[in-house]
PDB file of C-alpha atoms and ligand atoms in Angstrom:
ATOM      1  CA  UNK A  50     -10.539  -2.804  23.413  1.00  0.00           C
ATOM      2  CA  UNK A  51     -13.173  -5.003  22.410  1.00  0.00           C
ATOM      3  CA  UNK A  52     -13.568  -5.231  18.862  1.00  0.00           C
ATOM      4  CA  UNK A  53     -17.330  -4.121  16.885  1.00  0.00           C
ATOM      5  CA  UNK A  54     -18.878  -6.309  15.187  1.00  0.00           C
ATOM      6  CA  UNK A  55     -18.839  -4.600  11.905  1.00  0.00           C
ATOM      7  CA  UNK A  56     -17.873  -4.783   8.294  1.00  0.00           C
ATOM      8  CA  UNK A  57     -15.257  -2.061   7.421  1.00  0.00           C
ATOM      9  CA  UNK A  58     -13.880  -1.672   3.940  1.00  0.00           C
ATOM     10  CA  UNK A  59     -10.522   0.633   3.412  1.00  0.00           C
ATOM     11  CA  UNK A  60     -10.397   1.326  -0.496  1.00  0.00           C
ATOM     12  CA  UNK A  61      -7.535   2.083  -2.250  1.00  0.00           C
ATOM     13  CA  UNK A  62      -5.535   2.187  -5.243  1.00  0.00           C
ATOM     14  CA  UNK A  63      -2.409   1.050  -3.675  1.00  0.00           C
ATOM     15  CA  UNK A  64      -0.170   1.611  -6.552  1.00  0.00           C
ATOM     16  CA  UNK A  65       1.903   0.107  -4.015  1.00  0.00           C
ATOM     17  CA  UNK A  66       1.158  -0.309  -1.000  1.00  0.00           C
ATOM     18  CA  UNK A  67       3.409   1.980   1.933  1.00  0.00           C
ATOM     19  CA  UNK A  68       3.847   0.997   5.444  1.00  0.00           C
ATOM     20  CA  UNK A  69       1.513   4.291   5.313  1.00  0.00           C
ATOM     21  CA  UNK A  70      -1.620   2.125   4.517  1.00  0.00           C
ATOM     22  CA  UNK A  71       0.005  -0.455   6.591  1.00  0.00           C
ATOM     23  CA  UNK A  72      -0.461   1.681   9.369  1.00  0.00           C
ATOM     24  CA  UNK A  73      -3.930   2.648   8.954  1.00  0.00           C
ATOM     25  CA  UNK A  74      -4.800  -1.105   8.008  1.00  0.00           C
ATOM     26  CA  UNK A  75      -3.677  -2.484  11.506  1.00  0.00           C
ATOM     27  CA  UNK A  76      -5.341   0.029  13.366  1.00  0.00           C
ATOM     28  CA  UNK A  77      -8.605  -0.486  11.614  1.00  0.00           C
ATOM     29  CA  UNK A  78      -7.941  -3.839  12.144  1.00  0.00           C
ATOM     30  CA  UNK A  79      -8.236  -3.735  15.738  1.00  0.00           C
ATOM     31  CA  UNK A  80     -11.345  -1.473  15.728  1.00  0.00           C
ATOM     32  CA  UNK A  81     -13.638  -3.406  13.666  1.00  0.00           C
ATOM     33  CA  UNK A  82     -14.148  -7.262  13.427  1.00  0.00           C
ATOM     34  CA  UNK A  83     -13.481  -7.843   9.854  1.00  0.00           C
ATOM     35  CA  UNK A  84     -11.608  -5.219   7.600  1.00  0.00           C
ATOM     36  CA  UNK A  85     -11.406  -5.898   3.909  1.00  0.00           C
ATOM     37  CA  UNK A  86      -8.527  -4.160   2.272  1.00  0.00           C
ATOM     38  CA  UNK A  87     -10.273  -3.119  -1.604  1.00  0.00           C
ATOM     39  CA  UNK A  88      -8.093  -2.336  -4.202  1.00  0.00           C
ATOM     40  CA  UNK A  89      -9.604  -0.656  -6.805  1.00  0.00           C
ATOM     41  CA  UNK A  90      -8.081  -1.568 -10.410  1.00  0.00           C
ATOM     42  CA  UNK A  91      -8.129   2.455 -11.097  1.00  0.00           C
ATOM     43  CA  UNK A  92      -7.307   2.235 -14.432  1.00  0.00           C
ATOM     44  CA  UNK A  93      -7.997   6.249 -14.997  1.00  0.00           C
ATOM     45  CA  UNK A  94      -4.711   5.895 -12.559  1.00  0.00           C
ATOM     46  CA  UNK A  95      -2.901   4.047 -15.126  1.00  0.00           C
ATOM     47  CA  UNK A  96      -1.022   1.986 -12.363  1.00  0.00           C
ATOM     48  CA  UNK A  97       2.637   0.784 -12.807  1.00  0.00           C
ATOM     49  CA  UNK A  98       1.750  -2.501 -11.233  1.00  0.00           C
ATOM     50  CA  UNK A  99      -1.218  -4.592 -11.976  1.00  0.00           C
ATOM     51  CA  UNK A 100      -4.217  -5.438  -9.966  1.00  0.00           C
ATOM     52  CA  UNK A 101      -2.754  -8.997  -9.360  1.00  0.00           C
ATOM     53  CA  UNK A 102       0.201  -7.824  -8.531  1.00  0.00           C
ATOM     54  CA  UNK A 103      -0.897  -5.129  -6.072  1.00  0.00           C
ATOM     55  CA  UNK A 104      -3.187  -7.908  -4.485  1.00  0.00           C
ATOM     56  CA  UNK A 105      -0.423 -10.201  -3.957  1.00  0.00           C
ATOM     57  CA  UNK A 106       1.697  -7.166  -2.426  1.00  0.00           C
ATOM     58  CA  UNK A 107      -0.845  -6.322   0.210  1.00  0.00           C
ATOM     59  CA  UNK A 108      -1.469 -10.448   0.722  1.00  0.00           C
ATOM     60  CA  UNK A 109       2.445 -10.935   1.571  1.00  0.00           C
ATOM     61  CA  UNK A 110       2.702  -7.561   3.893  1.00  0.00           C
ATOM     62  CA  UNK A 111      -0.706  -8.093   6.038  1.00  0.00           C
ATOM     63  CA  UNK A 112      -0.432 -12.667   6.376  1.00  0.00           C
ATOM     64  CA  UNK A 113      -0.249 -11.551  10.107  1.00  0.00           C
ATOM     65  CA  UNK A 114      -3.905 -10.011  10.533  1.00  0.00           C
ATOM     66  CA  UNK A 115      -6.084 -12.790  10.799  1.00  0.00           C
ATOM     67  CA  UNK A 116      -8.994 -10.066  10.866  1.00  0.00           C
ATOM     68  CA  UNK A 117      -8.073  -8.759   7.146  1.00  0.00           C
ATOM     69  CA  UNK A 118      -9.278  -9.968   3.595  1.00  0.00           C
ATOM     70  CA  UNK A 119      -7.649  -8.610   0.846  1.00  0.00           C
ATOM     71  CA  UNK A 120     -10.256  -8.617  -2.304  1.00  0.00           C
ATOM     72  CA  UNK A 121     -10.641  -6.101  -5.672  1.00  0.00           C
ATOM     73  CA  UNK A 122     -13.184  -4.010  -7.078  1.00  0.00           C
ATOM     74  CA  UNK A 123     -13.850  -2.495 -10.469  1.00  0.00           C
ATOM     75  CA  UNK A 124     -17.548  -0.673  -9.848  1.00  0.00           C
ATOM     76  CA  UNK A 125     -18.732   1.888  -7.428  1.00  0.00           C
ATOM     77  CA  UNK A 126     -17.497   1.937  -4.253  1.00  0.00           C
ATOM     78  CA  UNK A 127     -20.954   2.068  -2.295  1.00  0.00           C
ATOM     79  CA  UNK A 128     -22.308  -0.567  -4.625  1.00  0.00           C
ATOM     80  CA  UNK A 129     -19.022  -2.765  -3.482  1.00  0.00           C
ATOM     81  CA  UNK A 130     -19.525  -2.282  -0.185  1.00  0.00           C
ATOM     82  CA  UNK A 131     -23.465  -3.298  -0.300  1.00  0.00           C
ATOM     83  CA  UNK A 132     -22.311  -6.653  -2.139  1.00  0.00           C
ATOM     84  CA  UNK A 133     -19.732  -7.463   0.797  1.00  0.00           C
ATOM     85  CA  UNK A 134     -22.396  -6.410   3.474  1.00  0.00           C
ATOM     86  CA  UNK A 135     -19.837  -3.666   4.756  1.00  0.00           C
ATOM     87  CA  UNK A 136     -20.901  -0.956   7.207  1.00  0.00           C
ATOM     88  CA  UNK A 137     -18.163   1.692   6.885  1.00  0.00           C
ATOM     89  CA  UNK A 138     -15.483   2.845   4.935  1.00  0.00           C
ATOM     90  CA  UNK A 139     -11.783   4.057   6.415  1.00  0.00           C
ATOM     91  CA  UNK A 140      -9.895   6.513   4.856  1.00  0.00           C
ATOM     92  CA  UNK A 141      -6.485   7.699   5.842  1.00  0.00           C
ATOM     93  CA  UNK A 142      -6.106  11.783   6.591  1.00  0.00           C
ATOM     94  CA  UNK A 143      -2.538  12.672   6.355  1.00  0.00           C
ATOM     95  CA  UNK A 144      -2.196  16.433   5.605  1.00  0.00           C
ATOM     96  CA  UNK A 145      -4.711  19.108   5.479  1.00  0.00           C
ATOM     97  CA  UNK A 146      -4.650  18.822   1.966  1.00  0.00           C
ATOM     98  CA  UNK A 147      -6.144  15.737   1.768  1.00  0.00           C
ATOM     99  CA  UNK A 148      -9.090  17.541   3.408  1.00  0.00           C
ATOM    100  CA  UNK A 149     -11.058  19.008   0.031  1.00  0.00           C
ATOM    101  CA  UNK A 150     -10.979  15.474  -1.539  1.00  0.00           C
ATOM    102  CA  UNK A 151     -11.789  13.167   1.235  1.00  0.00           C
ATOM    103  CA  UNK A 152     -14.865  15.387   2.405  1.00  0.00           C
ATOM    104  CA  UNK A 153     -15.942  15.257  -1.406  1.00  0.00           C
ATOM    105  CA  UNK A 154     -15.513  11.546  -1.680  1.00  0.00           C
ATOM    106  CA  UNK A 155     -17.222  11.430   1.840  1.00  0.00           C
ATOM    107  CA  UNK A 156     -20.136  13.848   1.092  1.00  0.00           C
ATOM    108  CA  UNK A 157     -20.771  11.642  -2.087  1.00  0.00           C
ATOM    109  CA  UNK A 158     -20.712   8.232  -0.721  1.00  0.00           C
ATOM    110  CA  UNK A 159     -23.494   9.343   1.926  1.00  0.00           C
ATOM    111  CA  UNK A 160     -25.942  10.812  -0.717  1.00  0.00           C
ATOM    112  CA  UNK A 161     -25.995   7.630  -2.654  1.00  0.00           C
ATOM    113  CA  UNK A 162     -26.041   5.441   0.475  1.00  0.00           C
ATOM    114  CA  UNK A 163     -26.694   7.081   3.516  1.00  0.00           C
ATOM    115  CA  UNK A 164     -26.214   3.990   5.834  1.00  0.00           C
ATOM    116  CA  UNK A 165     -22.764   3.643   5.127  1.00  0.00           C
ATOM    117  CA  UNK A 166     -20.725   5.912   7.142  1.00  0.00           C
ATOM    118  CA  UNK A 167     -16.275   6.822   6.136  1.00  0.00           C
ATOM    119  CA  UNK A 168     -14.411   7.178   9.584  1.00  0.00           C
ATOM    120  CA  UNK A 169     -11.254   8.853   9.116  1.00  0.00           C
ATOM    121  CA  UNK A 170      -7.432   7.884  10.663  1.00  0.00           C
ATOM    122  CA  UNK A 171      -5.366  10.228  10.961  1.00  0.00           C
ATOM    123  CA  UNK A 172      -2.217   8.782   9.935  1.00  0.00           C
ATOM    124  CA  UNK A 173       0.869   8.385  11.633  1.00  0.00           C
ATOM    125  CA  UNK A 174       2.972  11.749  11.796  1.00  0.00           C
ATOM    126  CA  UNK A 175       6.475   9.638   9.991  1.00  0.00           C
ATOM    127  CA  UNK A 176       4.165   8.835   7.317  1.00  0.00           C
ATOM    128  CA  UNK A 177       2.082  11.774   7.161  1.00  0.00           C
ATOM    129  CA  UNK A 178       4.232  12.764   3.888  1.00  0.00           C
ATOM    130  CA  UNK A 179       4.576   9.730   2.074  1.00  0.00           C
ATOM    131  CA  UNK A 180       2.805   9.105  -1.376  1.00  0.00           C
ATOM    132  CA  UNK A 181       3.005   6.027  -3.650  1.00  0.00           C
ATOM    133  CA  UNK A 182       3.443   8.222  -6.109  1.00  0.00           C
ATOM    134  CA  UNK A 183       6.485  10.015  -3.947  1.00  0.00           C
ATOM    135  CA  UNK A 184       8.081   6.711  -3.485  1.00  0.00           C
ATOM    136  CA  UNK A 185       8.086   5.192  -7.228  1.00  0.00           C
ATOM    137  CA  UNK A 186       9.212   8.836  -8.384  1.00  0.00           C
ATOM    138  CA  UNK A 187      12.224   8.225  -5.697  1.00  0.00           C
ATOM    139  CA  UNK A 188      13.100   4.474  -6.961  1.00  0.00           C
ATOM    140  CA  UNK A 189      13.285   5.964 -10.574  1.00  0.00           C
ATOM    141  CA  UNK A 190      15.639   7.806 -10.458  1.00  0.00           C
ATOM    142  CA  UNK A 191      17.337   5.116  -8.012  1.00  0.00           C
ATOM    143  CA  UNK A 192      16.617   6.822  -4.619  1.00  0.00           C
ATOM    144  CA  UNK A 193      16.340   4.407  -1.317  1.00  0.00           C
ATOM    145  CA  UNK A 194      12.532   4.088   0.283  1.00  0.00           C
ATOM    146  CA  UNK A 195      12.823   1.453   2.499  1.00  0.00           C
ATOM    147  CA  UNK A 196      11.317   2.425   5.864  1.00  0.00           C
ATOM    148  CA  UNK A 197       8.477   3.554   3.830  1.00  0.00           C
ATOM    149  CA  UNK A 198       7.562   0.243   1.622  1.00  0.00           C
ATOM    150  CA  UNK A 199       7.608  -3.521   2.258  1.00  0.00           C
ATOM    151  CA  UNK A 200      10.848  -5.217   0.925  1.00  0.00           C
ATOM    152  CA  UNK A 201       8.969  -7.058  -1.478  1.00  0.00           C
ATOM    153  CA  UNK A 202       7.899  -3.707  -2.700  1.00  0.00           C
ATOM    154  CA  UNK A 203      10.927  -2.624  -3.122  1.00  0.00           C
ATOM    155  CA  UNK A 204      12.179  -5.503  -5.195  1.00  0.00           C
ATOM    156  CA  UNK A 205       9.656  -5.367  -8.019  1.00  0.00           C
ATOM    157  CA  UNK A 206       9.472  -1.248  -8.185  1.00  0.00           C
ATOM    158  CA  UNK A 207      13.185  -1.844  -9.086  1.00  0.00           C
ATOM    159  CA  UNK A 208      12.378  -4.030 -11.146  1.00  0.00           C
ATOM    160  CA  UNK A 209       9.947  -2.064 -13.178  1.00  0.00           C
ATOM    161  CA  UNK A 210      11.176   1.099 -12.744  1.00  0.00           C
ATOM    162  CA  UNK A 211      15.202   1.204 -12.832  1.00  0.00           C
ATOM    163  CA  UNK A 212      16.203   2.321 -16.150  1.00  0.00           C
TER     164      UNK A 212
HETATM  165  N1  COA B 188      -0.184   6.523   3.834  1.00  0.00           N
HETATM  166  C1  COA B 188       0.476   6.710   2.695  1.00  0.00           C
HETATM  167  N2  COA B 188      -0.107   7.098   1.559  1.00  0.00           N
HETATM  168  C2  COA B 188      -1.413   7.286   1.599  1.00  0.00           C
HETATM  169  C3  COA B 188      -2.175   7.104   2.753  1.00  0.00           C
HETATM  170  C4  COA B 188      -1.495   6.715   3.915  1.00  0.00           C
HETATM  171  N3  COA B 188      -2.126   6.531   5.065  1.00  0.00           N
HETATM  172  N4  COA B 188      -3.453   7.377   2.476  1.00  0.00           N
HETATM  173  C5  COA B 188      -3.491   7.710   1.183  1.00  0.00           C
HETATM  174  N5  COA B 188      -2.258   7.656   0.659  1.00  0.00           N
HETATM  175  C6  COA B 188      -1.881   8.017  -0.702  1.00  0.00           C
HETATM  176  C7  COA B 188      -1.997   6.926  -1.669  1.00  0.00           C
HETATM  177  O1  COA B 188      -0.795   6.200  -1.787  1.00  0.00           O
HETATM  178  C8  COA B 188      -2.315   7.668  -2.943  1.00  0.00           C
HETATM  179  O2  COA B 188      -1.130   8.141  -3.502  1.00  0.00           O
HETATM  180  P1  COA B 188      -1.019   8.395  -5.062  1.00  0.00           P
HETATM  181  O3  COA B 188      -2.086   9.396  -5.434  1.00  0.00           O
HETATM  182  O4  COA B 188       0.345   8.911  -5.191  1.00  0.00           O
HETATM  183  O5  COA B 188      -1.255   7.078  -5.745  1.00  0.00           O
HETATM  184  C9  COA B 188      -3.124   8.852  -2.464  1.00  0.00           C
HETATM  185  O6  COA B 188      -2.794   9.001  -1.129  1.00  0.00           O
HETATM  186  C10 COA B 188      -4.603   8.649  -2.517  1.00  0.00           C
HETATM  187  O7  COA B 188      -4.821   7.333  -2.639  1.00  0.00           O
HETATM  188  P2  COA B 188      -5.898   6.413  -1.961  1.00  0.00           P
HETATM  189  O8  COA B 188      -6.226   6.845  -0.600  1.00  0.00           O
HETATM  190  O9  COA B 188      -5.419   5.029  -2.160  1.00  0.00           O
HETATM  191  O10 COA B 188      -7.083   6.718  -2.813  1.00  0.00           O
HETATM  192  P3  COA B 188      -7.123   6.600  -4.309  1.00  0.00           P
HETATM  193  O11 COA B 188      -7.381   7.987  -4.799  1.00  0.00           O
HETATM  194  O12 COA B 188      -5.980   5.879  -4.907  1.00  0.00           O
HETATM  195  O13 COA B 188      -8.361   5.647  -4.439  1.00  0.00           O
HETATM  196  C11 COA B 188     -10.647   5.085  -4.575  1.00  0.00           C
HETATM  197  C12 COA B 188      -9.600   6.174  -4.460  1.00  0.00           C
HETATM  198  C13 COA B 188     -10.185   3.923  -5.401  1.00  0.00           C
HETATM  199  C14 COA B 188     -10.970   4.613  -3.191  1.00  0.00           C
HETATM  200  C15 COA B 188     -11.862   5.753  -5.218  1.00  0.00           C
HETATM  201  O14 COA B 188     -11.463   6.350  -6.420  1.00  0.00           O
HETATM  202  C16 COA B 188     -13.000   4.788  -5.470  1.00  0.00           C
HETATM  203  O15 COA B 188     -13.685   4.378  -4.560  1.00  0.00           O
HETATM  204  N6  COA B 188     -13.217   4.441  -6.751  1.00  0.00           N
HETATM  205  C17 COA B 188     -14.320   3.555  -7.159  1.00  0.00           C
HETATM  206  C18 COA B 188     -15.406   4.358  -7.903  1.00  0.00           C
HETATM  207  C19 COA B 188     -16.124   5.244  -6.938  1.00  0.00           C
HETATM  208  O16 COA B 188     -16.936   4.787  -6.153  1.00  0.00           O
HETATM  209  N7  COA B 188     -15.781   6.538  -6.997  1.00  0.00           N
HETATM  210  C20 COA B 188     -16.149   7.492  -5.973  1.00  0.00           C
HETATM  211  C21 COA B 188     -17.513   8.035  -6.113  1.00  0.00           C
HETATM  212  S1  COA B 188     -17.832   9.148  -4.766  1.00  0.00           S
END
């Protein structure tokens, strides 16, 4: 398929990142010319791992997509996007739940800039259940996620989290 030439942004907190996002980041990544993966420092989130840290997570797992730029952001998302001269924003959709929220976040974004459209992924069904919060709760209490998160992933949530 030949690839458009636009901008797309996928935000995120990415508190880690899963082979969830994974998934939706190479198929974006094959849509649009240039996707920049944005994590959001979140702080109201009170992350486990920091934004440097969650930057050089996504850098190691994605090396292979010459199409994707990993950057942060700490302002409004629309306001982000009008700096990097995006067009759209992804979003994954994995369960029916995530409905309410994404179609609020959605709705919002478009009243304060109406040019920039969110296309949604659905995500892949063997992810479709998969949280990072799900998967640090999981290494806590010493549980086994791989298949879900990168192996460097794995390494420093044990590292952080195994009492
Ligand atoms: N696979 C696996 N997990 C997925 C997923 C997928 N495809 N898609 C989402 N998730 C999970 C995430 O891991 C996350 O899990 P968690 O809640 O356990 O941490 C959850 O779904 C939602 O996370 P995510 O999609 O990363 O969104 P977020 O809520 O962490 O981030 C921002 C939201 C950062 C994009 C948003 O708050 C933002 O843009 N903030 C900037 C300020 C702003 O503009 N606010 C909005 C005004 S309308």
């Amino acid at each position: 398929m030949e690839k458009r030439d636009k901008i797309a942004v996928y935000p995120g907190t990415f508190d880690p990142i899963t082979y969830g996002h994974i998934d939706i980041i190479t198929r974006a990544s094959s849509i649009f010319s240039k996707l920049i993966v944005a994590v959001a420092k979140n702080s109201h989130k009170d992350p486990v791992f920091t934004i440097e840290e969650r930057v050089s997570f996504l850098k190691n797992s994605l090396d292979h997509l010459d199409n994707v730029v990993i950057d942060s952001f700490d302002e409004l998302l629309i306001n982000y996007l009008k700096k990097v001269k995006a067009d759209v924003i992804i979003r994954g959709m994995r369960v029916v739940t995530d409905f309410d929220y994404e179609f609020a976040f959605a709705a919002m974004n478009k009243k304060l800039a109406p040019e920039i459209d969110t296309i949604f992924l659905m995500t892949s069904e063997k992810y479709s259940f998969i949280s990072s919060t799900l998967v640090k709760e999981v290494v806590r209490f010493g549980g086994d996620v791989s298949g879900y998160v990168p192996e460097i992933v794995i390494e420093n949530l044990r590292k952080k989290l195994n009492r």
